[in-house]
Amino acid sequence: MKKIILLGYMGCGKSTIAKELSKKLEIPFVDLDEFIEKKVKMTIKTIFAEKGEIHFRKLEHECFVELLHFTEPIIIGLGGGTPCYANNHELLKGDDVISVYLKASIDTLVGRLSLNKSNRPLIANKNDEEMKEFIATHLFERSYYYNQAQHTVTVDQKTIEDTIKDILVLLA
Ligand SMILES: Nc1ncnc2c1ncn2[C@@H]1O[C@H](COP(=O)(O)OP(=O)(O)OP(=O)(O)O)[C@@H](O)[C@H]1O
Ligand SMILES: O=C(O)C1=C[C@@H](O)[C@@H](O)[C@H](O)C1
Ligand SMILES: [Mg+2]
Protein backbone atom coordinates (compact mmCIF):
# COMPACT_ATOMS: atom_id res chain seq x y z
CA MET A 1 0.00 0.00 0.00
CA LYS A 2 1.29 3.42 -0.91
CA LYS A 3 1.72 6.18 1.64
CA ILE A 4 -1.13 8.69 1.61
CA ILE A 5 -0.04 12.31 1.99
CA LEU A 6 -2.53 15.09 2.80
CA LEU A 7 -1.41 18.65 2.20
CA GLY A 8 -2.79 22.16 2.05
CA TYR A 9 -2.91 25.50 3.82
CA MET A 10 -3.18 25.79 7.63
CA GLY A 11 -6.76 25.06 8.64
CA CYS A 12 -7.75 23.22 5.44
CA GLY A 13 -8.38 20.16 7.60
CA LYS A 14 -5.33 17.93 7.12
CA SER A 15 -5.20 16.69 10.72
CA THR A 16 -8.98 16.34 11.03
CA ILE A 17 -9.42 14.51 7.74
CA ALA A 18 -6.34 12.33 8.22
CA LYS A 19 -7.59 11.13 11.62
CA GLU A 20 -10.95 10.08 10.17
CA LEU A 21 -9.39 8.50 7.10
CA SER A 22 -7.05 6.57 9.36
CA LYS A 23 -10.03 5.06 11.22
CA LYS A 24 -11.79 4.15 7.95
CA LEU A 25 -8.76 2.57 6.27
CA GLU A 26 -7.23 1.19 9.46
CA ILE A 27 -3.90 2.69 8.52
CA PRO A 28 -1.96 4.67 11.14
CA PHE A 29 -1.88 8.44 10.82
CA VAL A 30 1.20 10.50 11.52
CA ASP A 31 0.85 14.27 11.76
CA LEU A 32 4.17 15.77 10.67
CA ASP A 33 3.84 18.73 13.07
CA GLU A 34 3.27 16.33 16.00
CA PHE A 35 6.10 14.05 14.83
CA ILE A 36 8.49 17.03 14.86
CA GLU A 37 7.26 18.16 18.29
CA LYS A 38 7.81 14.69 19.78
CA LYS A 39 11.21 14.32 18.19
CA VAL A 40 12.65 17.58 19.52
CA LYS A 41 10.42 17.75 22.60
CA MET A 42 9.37 21.32 21.81
CA THR A 43 6.14 22.75 20.44
CA ILE A 44 6.14 24.22 16.95
CA LYS A 45 5.42 27.57 18.57
CA THR A 46 8.58 27.29 20.71
CA ILE A 47 10.73 26.05 17.81
CA PHE A 48 9.73 29.13 15.79
CA ALA A 49 10.25 31.47 18.76
CA GLU A 50 13.56 30.08 20.01
CA LYS A 51 15.24 28.55 16.95
CA GLY A 52 13.63 30.47 14.08
CA GLU A 53 11.72 29.42 10.99
CA ILE A 54 14.79 28.33 8.97
CA HIS A 55 15.69 25.81 11.64
CA PHE A 56 12.08 24.60 11.68
CA ARG A 57 12.06 24.12 7.89
CA LYS A 58 15.23 22.00 8.08
CA LEU A 59 13.74 19.82 10.80
CA GLU A 60 10.48 19.58 8.88
CA HIS A 61 12.29 18.31 5.77
CA GLU A 62 14.31 15.74 7.73
CA CYS A 63 11.21 14.45 9.49
CA PHE A 64 9.20 14.26 6.24
CA VAL A 65 11.97 12.18 4.61
CA GLU A 66 12.13 9.98 7.70
CA LEU A 67 8.38 9.28 7.46
CA LEU A 68 8.67 8.46 3.76
CA HIS A 69 11.22 5.80 4.68
CA PHE A 70 8.79 4.01 7.00
CA THR A 71 8.18 0.57 5.50
CA GLU A 72 4.58 0.20 6.67
CA PRO A 73 1.61 2.03 5.09
CA ILE A 74 0.84 5.34 6.81
CA ILE A 75 -1.21 8.45 6.26
CA ILE A 76 0.94 11.55 6.60
CA GLY A 77 -0.65 14.93 7.35
CA LEU A 78 1.89 17.55 6.33
CA GLY A 79 2.38 20.94 7.93
CA GLY A 80 0.79 23.81 6.02
CA GLY A 81 4.13 24.98 4.62
CA THR A 82 5.84 21.61 4.08
CA PRO A 83 5.47 21.39 0.27
CA CYS A 84 6.83 24.93 -0.15
CA TYR A 85 10.35 24.42 1.28
CA ALA A 86 13.45 22.30 0.72
CA ASN A 87 12.09 20.87 -2.55
CA ASN A 88 9.59 18.86 -0.54
CA HIS A 89 7.11 19.28 -3.39
CA GLU A 90 9.21 16.85 -5.44
CA LEU A 91 8.50 14.20 -2.82
CA LEU A 92 4.76 14.46 -3.52
CA LYS A 93 5.14 12.88 -6.94
CA GLY A 94 6.81 9.54 -6.19
CA ASP A 95 5.31 6.20 -7.30
CA ASP A 96 5.17 5.03 -3.70
CA VAL A 97 2.93 7.91 -2.54
CA ILE A 98 -0.58 9.21 -3.17
CA SER A 99 -0.64 12.94 -2.48
CA VAL A 100 -3.89 14.86 -2.02
CA TYR A 101 -4.20 18.65 -1.82
CA LEU A 102 -7.13 19.67 0.39
CA LYS A 103 -8.06 22.89 -1.35
CA ALA A 104 -9.91 25.51 0.70
CA SER A 105 -10.97 29.03 -0.31
CA ILE A 106 -9.70 32.12 1.49
CA ASP A 107 -13.07 32.59 3.22
CA THR A 108 -13.15 29.00 4.47
CA LEU A 109 -9.62 29.35 5.83
CA VAL A 110 -10.24 32.70 7.52
CA GLY A 111 -13.44 31.34 9.09
CA ARG A 112 -11.68 28.31 10.53
CA LEU A 113 -8.42 29.94 11.52
CA SER A 114 -9.91 32.96 13.26
CA LEU A 115 -11.33 30.50 15.82
CA ASN A 116 -8.00 28.85 16.49
CA LYS A 117 -4.83 30.75 15.69
CA SER A 118 -2.85 30.95 18.94
CA ASN A 119 -0.78 27.85 18.17
CA ARG A 120 -0.14 28.84 14.58
CA PRO A 121 2.84 31.20 14.78
CA LEU A 122 2.46 32.67 11.28
CA ILE A 123 -0.98 34.15 12.06
CA ALA A 124 -1.13 34.24 15.87
CA ASN A 125 -0.81 38.02 16.10
CA LYS A 126 -3.14 39.05 13.30
CA ASN A 127 -6.71 40.32 13.56
CA ASP A 128 -9.36 39.00 11.14
CA GLU A 129 -8.80 41.72 8.54
CA GLU A 130 -4.99 41.33 8.58
CA MET A 131 -5.38 37.59 8.51
CA LYS A 132 -7.57 37.67 5.39
CA GLU A 133 -5.02 39.77 3.53
CA PHE A 134 -2.13 37.60 4.72
CA ILE A 135 -3.86 34.35 3.74
CA ALA A 136 -4.87 35.69 0.31
CA THR A 137 -1.26 36.58 -0.58
CA HIS A 138 0.26 33.56 1.10
CA LEU A 139 -2.14 31.09 -0.55
CA PHE A 140 -1.40 32.64 -3.93
CA GLU A 141 2.36 32.24 -3.36
CA ARG A 142 1.98 28.68 -2.14
CA SER A 143 -0.50 27.41 -4.70
CA TYR A 144 2.24 26.43 -7.17
CA TYR A 145 3.61 23.98 -4.60
CA TYR A 146 0.24 22.67 -3.45
CA ASN A 147 -0.70 22.06 -7.08
CA GLN A 148 2.19 19.59 -7.40
CA ALA A 149 0.05 17.06 -5.51
CA GLN A 150 -1.21 14.16 -7.60
CA HIS A 151 -4.84 14.90 -6.64
CA THR A 152 -6.89 17.87 -5.47
CA VAL A 153 -10.03 17.68 -3.33
CA THR A 154 -12.01 20.86 -2.68
CA VAL A 155 -13.21 21.10 0.90
CA ASP A 156 -15.40 24.25 0.87
CA GLN A 157 -18.93 23.70 2.16
CA LYS A 158 -18.24 20.02 2.70
CA THR A 159 -18.56 18.01 5.87
CA ILE A 160 -15.67 15.90 7.06
CA GLU A 161 -17.59 12.85 5.78
CA ASP A 162 -18.04 14.39 2.30
CA THR A 163 -14.31 15.04 2.01
CA ILE A 164 -13.48 11.52 3.19
CA LYS A 165 -15.81 10.10 0.53
CA ASP A 166 -14.06 12.15 -2.18
CA ILE A 167 -10.69 10.86 -1.04
CA LEU A 168 -11.89 7.25 -0.95
CA VAL A 169 -12.99 7.61 -4.58
CA LEU A 170 -9.44 8.65 -5.50
CA LEU A 171 -7.99 5.69 -3.66
CA ALA A 172 -10.37 3.11 -5.16
N1 LIG B 1 -14.70 19.54 6.77
C1 LIG B 1 -14.70 20.35 7.82
N2 LIG B 1 -15.78 21.01 8.15
C2 LIG B 1 -15.78 21.86 9.18
N3 LIG B 1 -14.72 22.14 9.97
C3 LIG B 1 -13.61 21.51 9.69
C4 LIG B 1 -13.52 20.58 8.62
N4 LIG B 1 -12.27 20.12 8.58
C5 LIG B 1 -11.62 20.74 9.59
N5 LIG B 1 -12.43 21.56 10.26
C6 LIG B 1 -12.06 22.42 11.41
O1 LIG B 1 -11.11 23.35 10.93
C7 LIG B 1 -10.09 23.55 11.89
C8 LIG B 1 -8.73 23.30 11.27
O2 LIG B 1 -8.59 21.92 10.94
P1 LIG B 1 -7.21 21.15 11.10
O3 LIG B 1 -6.54 21.49 12.38
O4 LIG B 1 -7.51 19.72 10.80
O5 LIG B 1 -6.37 21.80 9.90
P2 LIG B 1 -4.88 21.55 9.47
O6 LIG B 1 -4.93 21.58 7.99
O7 LIG B 1 -4.36 20.30 10.11
O8 LIG B 1 -4.13 22.84 10.03
P3 LIG B 1 -2.57 23.04 10.40
O9 LIG B 1 -1.83 23.10 9.11
O10 LIG B 1 -2.51 24.34 11.11
O11 LIG B 1 -2.17 21.87 11.25
C9 LIG B 1 -10.40 22.60 13.05
O12 LIG B 1 -10.98 23.37 14.07
C10 LIG B 1 -11.39 21.61 12.48
O13 LIG B 1 -12.31 21.14 13.44
O1 LIG C 1 1.84 27.04 7.02
C1 LIG C 1 2.90 26.93 7.66
O2 LIG C 1 3.98 27.39 7.24
C2 LIG C 1 2.88 26.19 8.95
C3 LIG C 1 1.81 25.37 9.23
C4 LIG C 1 1.73 24.52 10.44
O3 LIG C 1 1.18 23.25 10.10
C5 LIG C 1 3.09 24.34 11.10
O4 LIG C 1 3.89 23.43 10.38
C6 LIG C 1 3.81 25.66 11.22
O5 LIG C 1 3.03 26.47 12.07
C7 LIG C 1 4.02 26.34 9.86
MG1 LIG D 1 -2.69 19.96 11.40
XYZ file of C-alpha atoms and ligand atoms in Angstrom:
216
model
C 0.000 0.000 0.000
C 1.292 3.424 -0.910
C 1.722 6.184 1.644
C -1.126 8.693 1.613
C -0.042 12.312 1.994
C -2.529 15.088 2.796
C -1.410 18.650 2.204
C -2.792 22.165 2.055
C -2.908 25.500 3.825
C -3.183 25.795 7.627
C -6.764 25.065 8.639
C -7.754 23.223 5.436
C -8.383 20.157 7.603
C -5.333 17.929 7.118
C -5.195 16.688 10.719
C -8.978 16.339 11.035
C -9.419 14.509 7.739
C -6.335 12.327 8.217
C -7.588 11.134 11.622
C -10.954 10.075 10.172
C -9.386 8.499 7.096
C -7.053 6.572 9.364
C -10.026 5.061 11.219
C -11.789 4.151 7.948
C -8.761 2.574 6.271
C -7.234 1.187 9.463
C -3.897 2.688 8.524
C -1.964 4.672 11.143
C -1.882 8.442 10.818
C 1.201 10.500 11.519
C 0.850 14.268 11.762
C 4.168 15.767 10.671
C 3.844 18.735 13.070
C 3.273 16.329 15.997
C 6.096 14.049 14.825
C 8.488 17.027 14.855
C 7.258 18.162 18.288
C 7.805 14.688 19.781
C 11.207 14.325 18.193
C 12.654 17.579 19.519
C 10.418 17.747 22.603
C 9.375 21.316 21.809
C 6.141 22.755 20.445
C 6.136 24.220 16.948
C 5.421 27.569 18.571
C 8.579 27.289 20.710
C 10.734 26.052 17.814
C 9.728 29.132 15.792
C 10.254 31.471 18.760
C 13.558 30.076 20.012
C 15.244 28.555 16.950
C 13.628 30.467 14.083
C 11.719 29.420 10.988
C 14.790 28.332 8.972
C 15.692 25.814 11.638
C 12.084 24.604 11.682
C 12.057 24.115 7.893
C 15.234 22.002 8.081
C 13.737 19.821 10.800
C 10.484 19.578 8.878
C 12.286 18.305 5.766
C 14.312 15.741 7.734
C 11.209 14.450 9.489
C 9.204 14.260 6.241
C 11.967 12.184 4.607
C 12.125 9.977 7.699
C 8.376 9.279 7.456
C 8.670 8.460 3.757
C 11.216 5.797 4.677
C 8.794 4.013 7.001
C 8.184 0.570 5.495
C 4.577 0.199 6.670
C 1.611 2.035 5.090
C 0.842 5.342 6.812
C -1.213 8.451 6.263
C 0.941 11.552 6.600
C -0.648 14.930 7.354
C 1.892 17.549 6.334
C 2.379 20.942 7.928
C 0.792 23.809 6.022
C 4.131 24.979 4.624
C 5.838 21.608 4.080
C 5.468 21.392 0.270
C 6.828 24.927 -0.148
C 10.346 24.423 1.275
C 13.454 22.298 0.725
C 12.087 20.870 -2.553
C 9.593 18.856 -0.537
C 7.107 19.279 -3.395
C 9.211 16.852 -5.444
C 8.500 14.195 -2.822
C 4.759 14.456 -3.524
C 5.136 12.878 -6.936
C 6.812 9.535 -6.187
C 5.309 6.197 -7.298
C 5.165 5.033 -3.697
C 2.931 7.915 -2.540
C -0.579 9.215 -3.174
C -0.644 12.938 -2.480
C -3.890 14.856 -2.020
C -4.197 18.652 -1.822
C -7.131 19.667 0.391
C -8.062 22.885 -1.350
C -9.914 25.513 0.697
C -10.967 29.027 -0.310
C -9.695 32.120 1.488
C -13.069 32.591 3.220
C -13.149 29.002 4.473
C -9.622 29.349 5.833
C -10.243 32.695 7.521
C -13.443 31.344 9.095
C -11.684 28.307 10.531
C -8.417 29.941 11.520
C -9.915 32.956 13.260
C -11.329 30.503 15.817
C -8.004 28.854 16.492
C -4.831 30.747 15.689
C -2.847 30.953 18.936
C -0.778 27.845 18.171
C -0.138 28.843 14.579
C 2.839 31.204 14.780
C 2.460 32.669 11.278
C -0.984 34.147 12.060
C -1.127 34.243 15.868
C -0.808 38.023 16.102
C -3.139 39.053 13.300
C -6.708 40.317 13.558
C -9.358 38.996 11.138
C -8.797 41.716 8.545
C -4.986 41.330 8.582
C -5.376 37.585 8.507
C -7.566 37.671 5.394
C -5.019 39.775 3.531
C -2.134 37.602 4.717
C -3.862 34.355 3.741
C -4.870 35.692 0.308
C -1.260 36.584 -0.576
C 0.259 33.559 1.098
C -2.143 31.094 -0.547
C -1.403 32.639 -3.933
C 2.364 32.237 -3.363
C 1.978 28.680 -2.136
C -0.504 27.405 -4.703
C 2.237 26.433 -7.166
C 3.608 23.981 -4.598
C 0.243 22.667 -3.452
C -0.700 22.055 -7.076
C 2.190 19.587 -7.397
C 0.049 17.061 -5.511
C -1.212 14.157 -7.599
C -4.843 14.899 -6.643
C -6.894 17.874 -5.468
C -10.034 17.676 -3.329
C -12.009 20.863 -2.684
C -13.213 21.101 0.904
C -15.397 24.247 0.875
C -18.934 23.699 2.163
C -18.238 20.020 2.698
C -18.557 18.014 5.871
C -15.667 15.895 7.056
C -17.589 12.848 5.780
C -18.038 14.392 2.296
C -14.314 15.040 2.012
C -13.478 11.518 3.187
C -15.812 10.102 0.526
C -14.061 12.155 -2.184
C -10.687 10.857 -1.044
C -11.893 7.254 -0.948
C -12.995 7.606 -4.579
C -9.444 8.653 -5.504
C -7.991 5.688 -3.664
C -10.372 3.109 -5.161
N -14.696 19.545 6.772
C -14.696 20.355 7.824
N -15.783 21.010 8.150
C -15.782 21.862 9.179
N -14.720 22.143 9.967
C -13.613 21.506 9.693
C -13.522 20.580 8.618
N -12.267 20.122 8.577
C -11.622 20.742 9.592
N -12.425 21.564 10.264
C -12.065 22.420 11.409
O -11.106 23.352 10.929
C -10.086 23.550 11.892
C -8.732 23.299 11.271
O -8.593 21.924 10.935
P -7.206 21.154 11.099
O -6.542 21.485 12.376
O -7.513 19.717 10.799
O -6.373 21.796 9.900
P -4.884 21.552 9.471
O -4.928 21.582 7.992
O -4.357 20.300 10.113
O -4.132 22.836 10.029
P -2.572 23.040 10.397
O -1.828 23.097 9.109
O -2.514 24.337 11.115
O -2.165 21.868 11.246
C -10.395 22.604 13.054
O -10.982 23.375 14.071
C -11.387 21.609 12.483
O -12.311 21.139 13.437
O 1.838 27.040 7.021
C 2.901 26.927 7.665
O 3.977 27.385 7.239
C 2.881 26.191 8.949
C 1.807 25.369 9.235
C 1.730 24.521 10.435
O 1.175 23.248 10.103
C 3.087 24.339 11.102
O 3.890 23.427 10.379
C 3.809 25.659 11.225
O 3.026 26.474 12.074
C 4.018 26.342 9.864
Mg -2.691 19.964 11.401
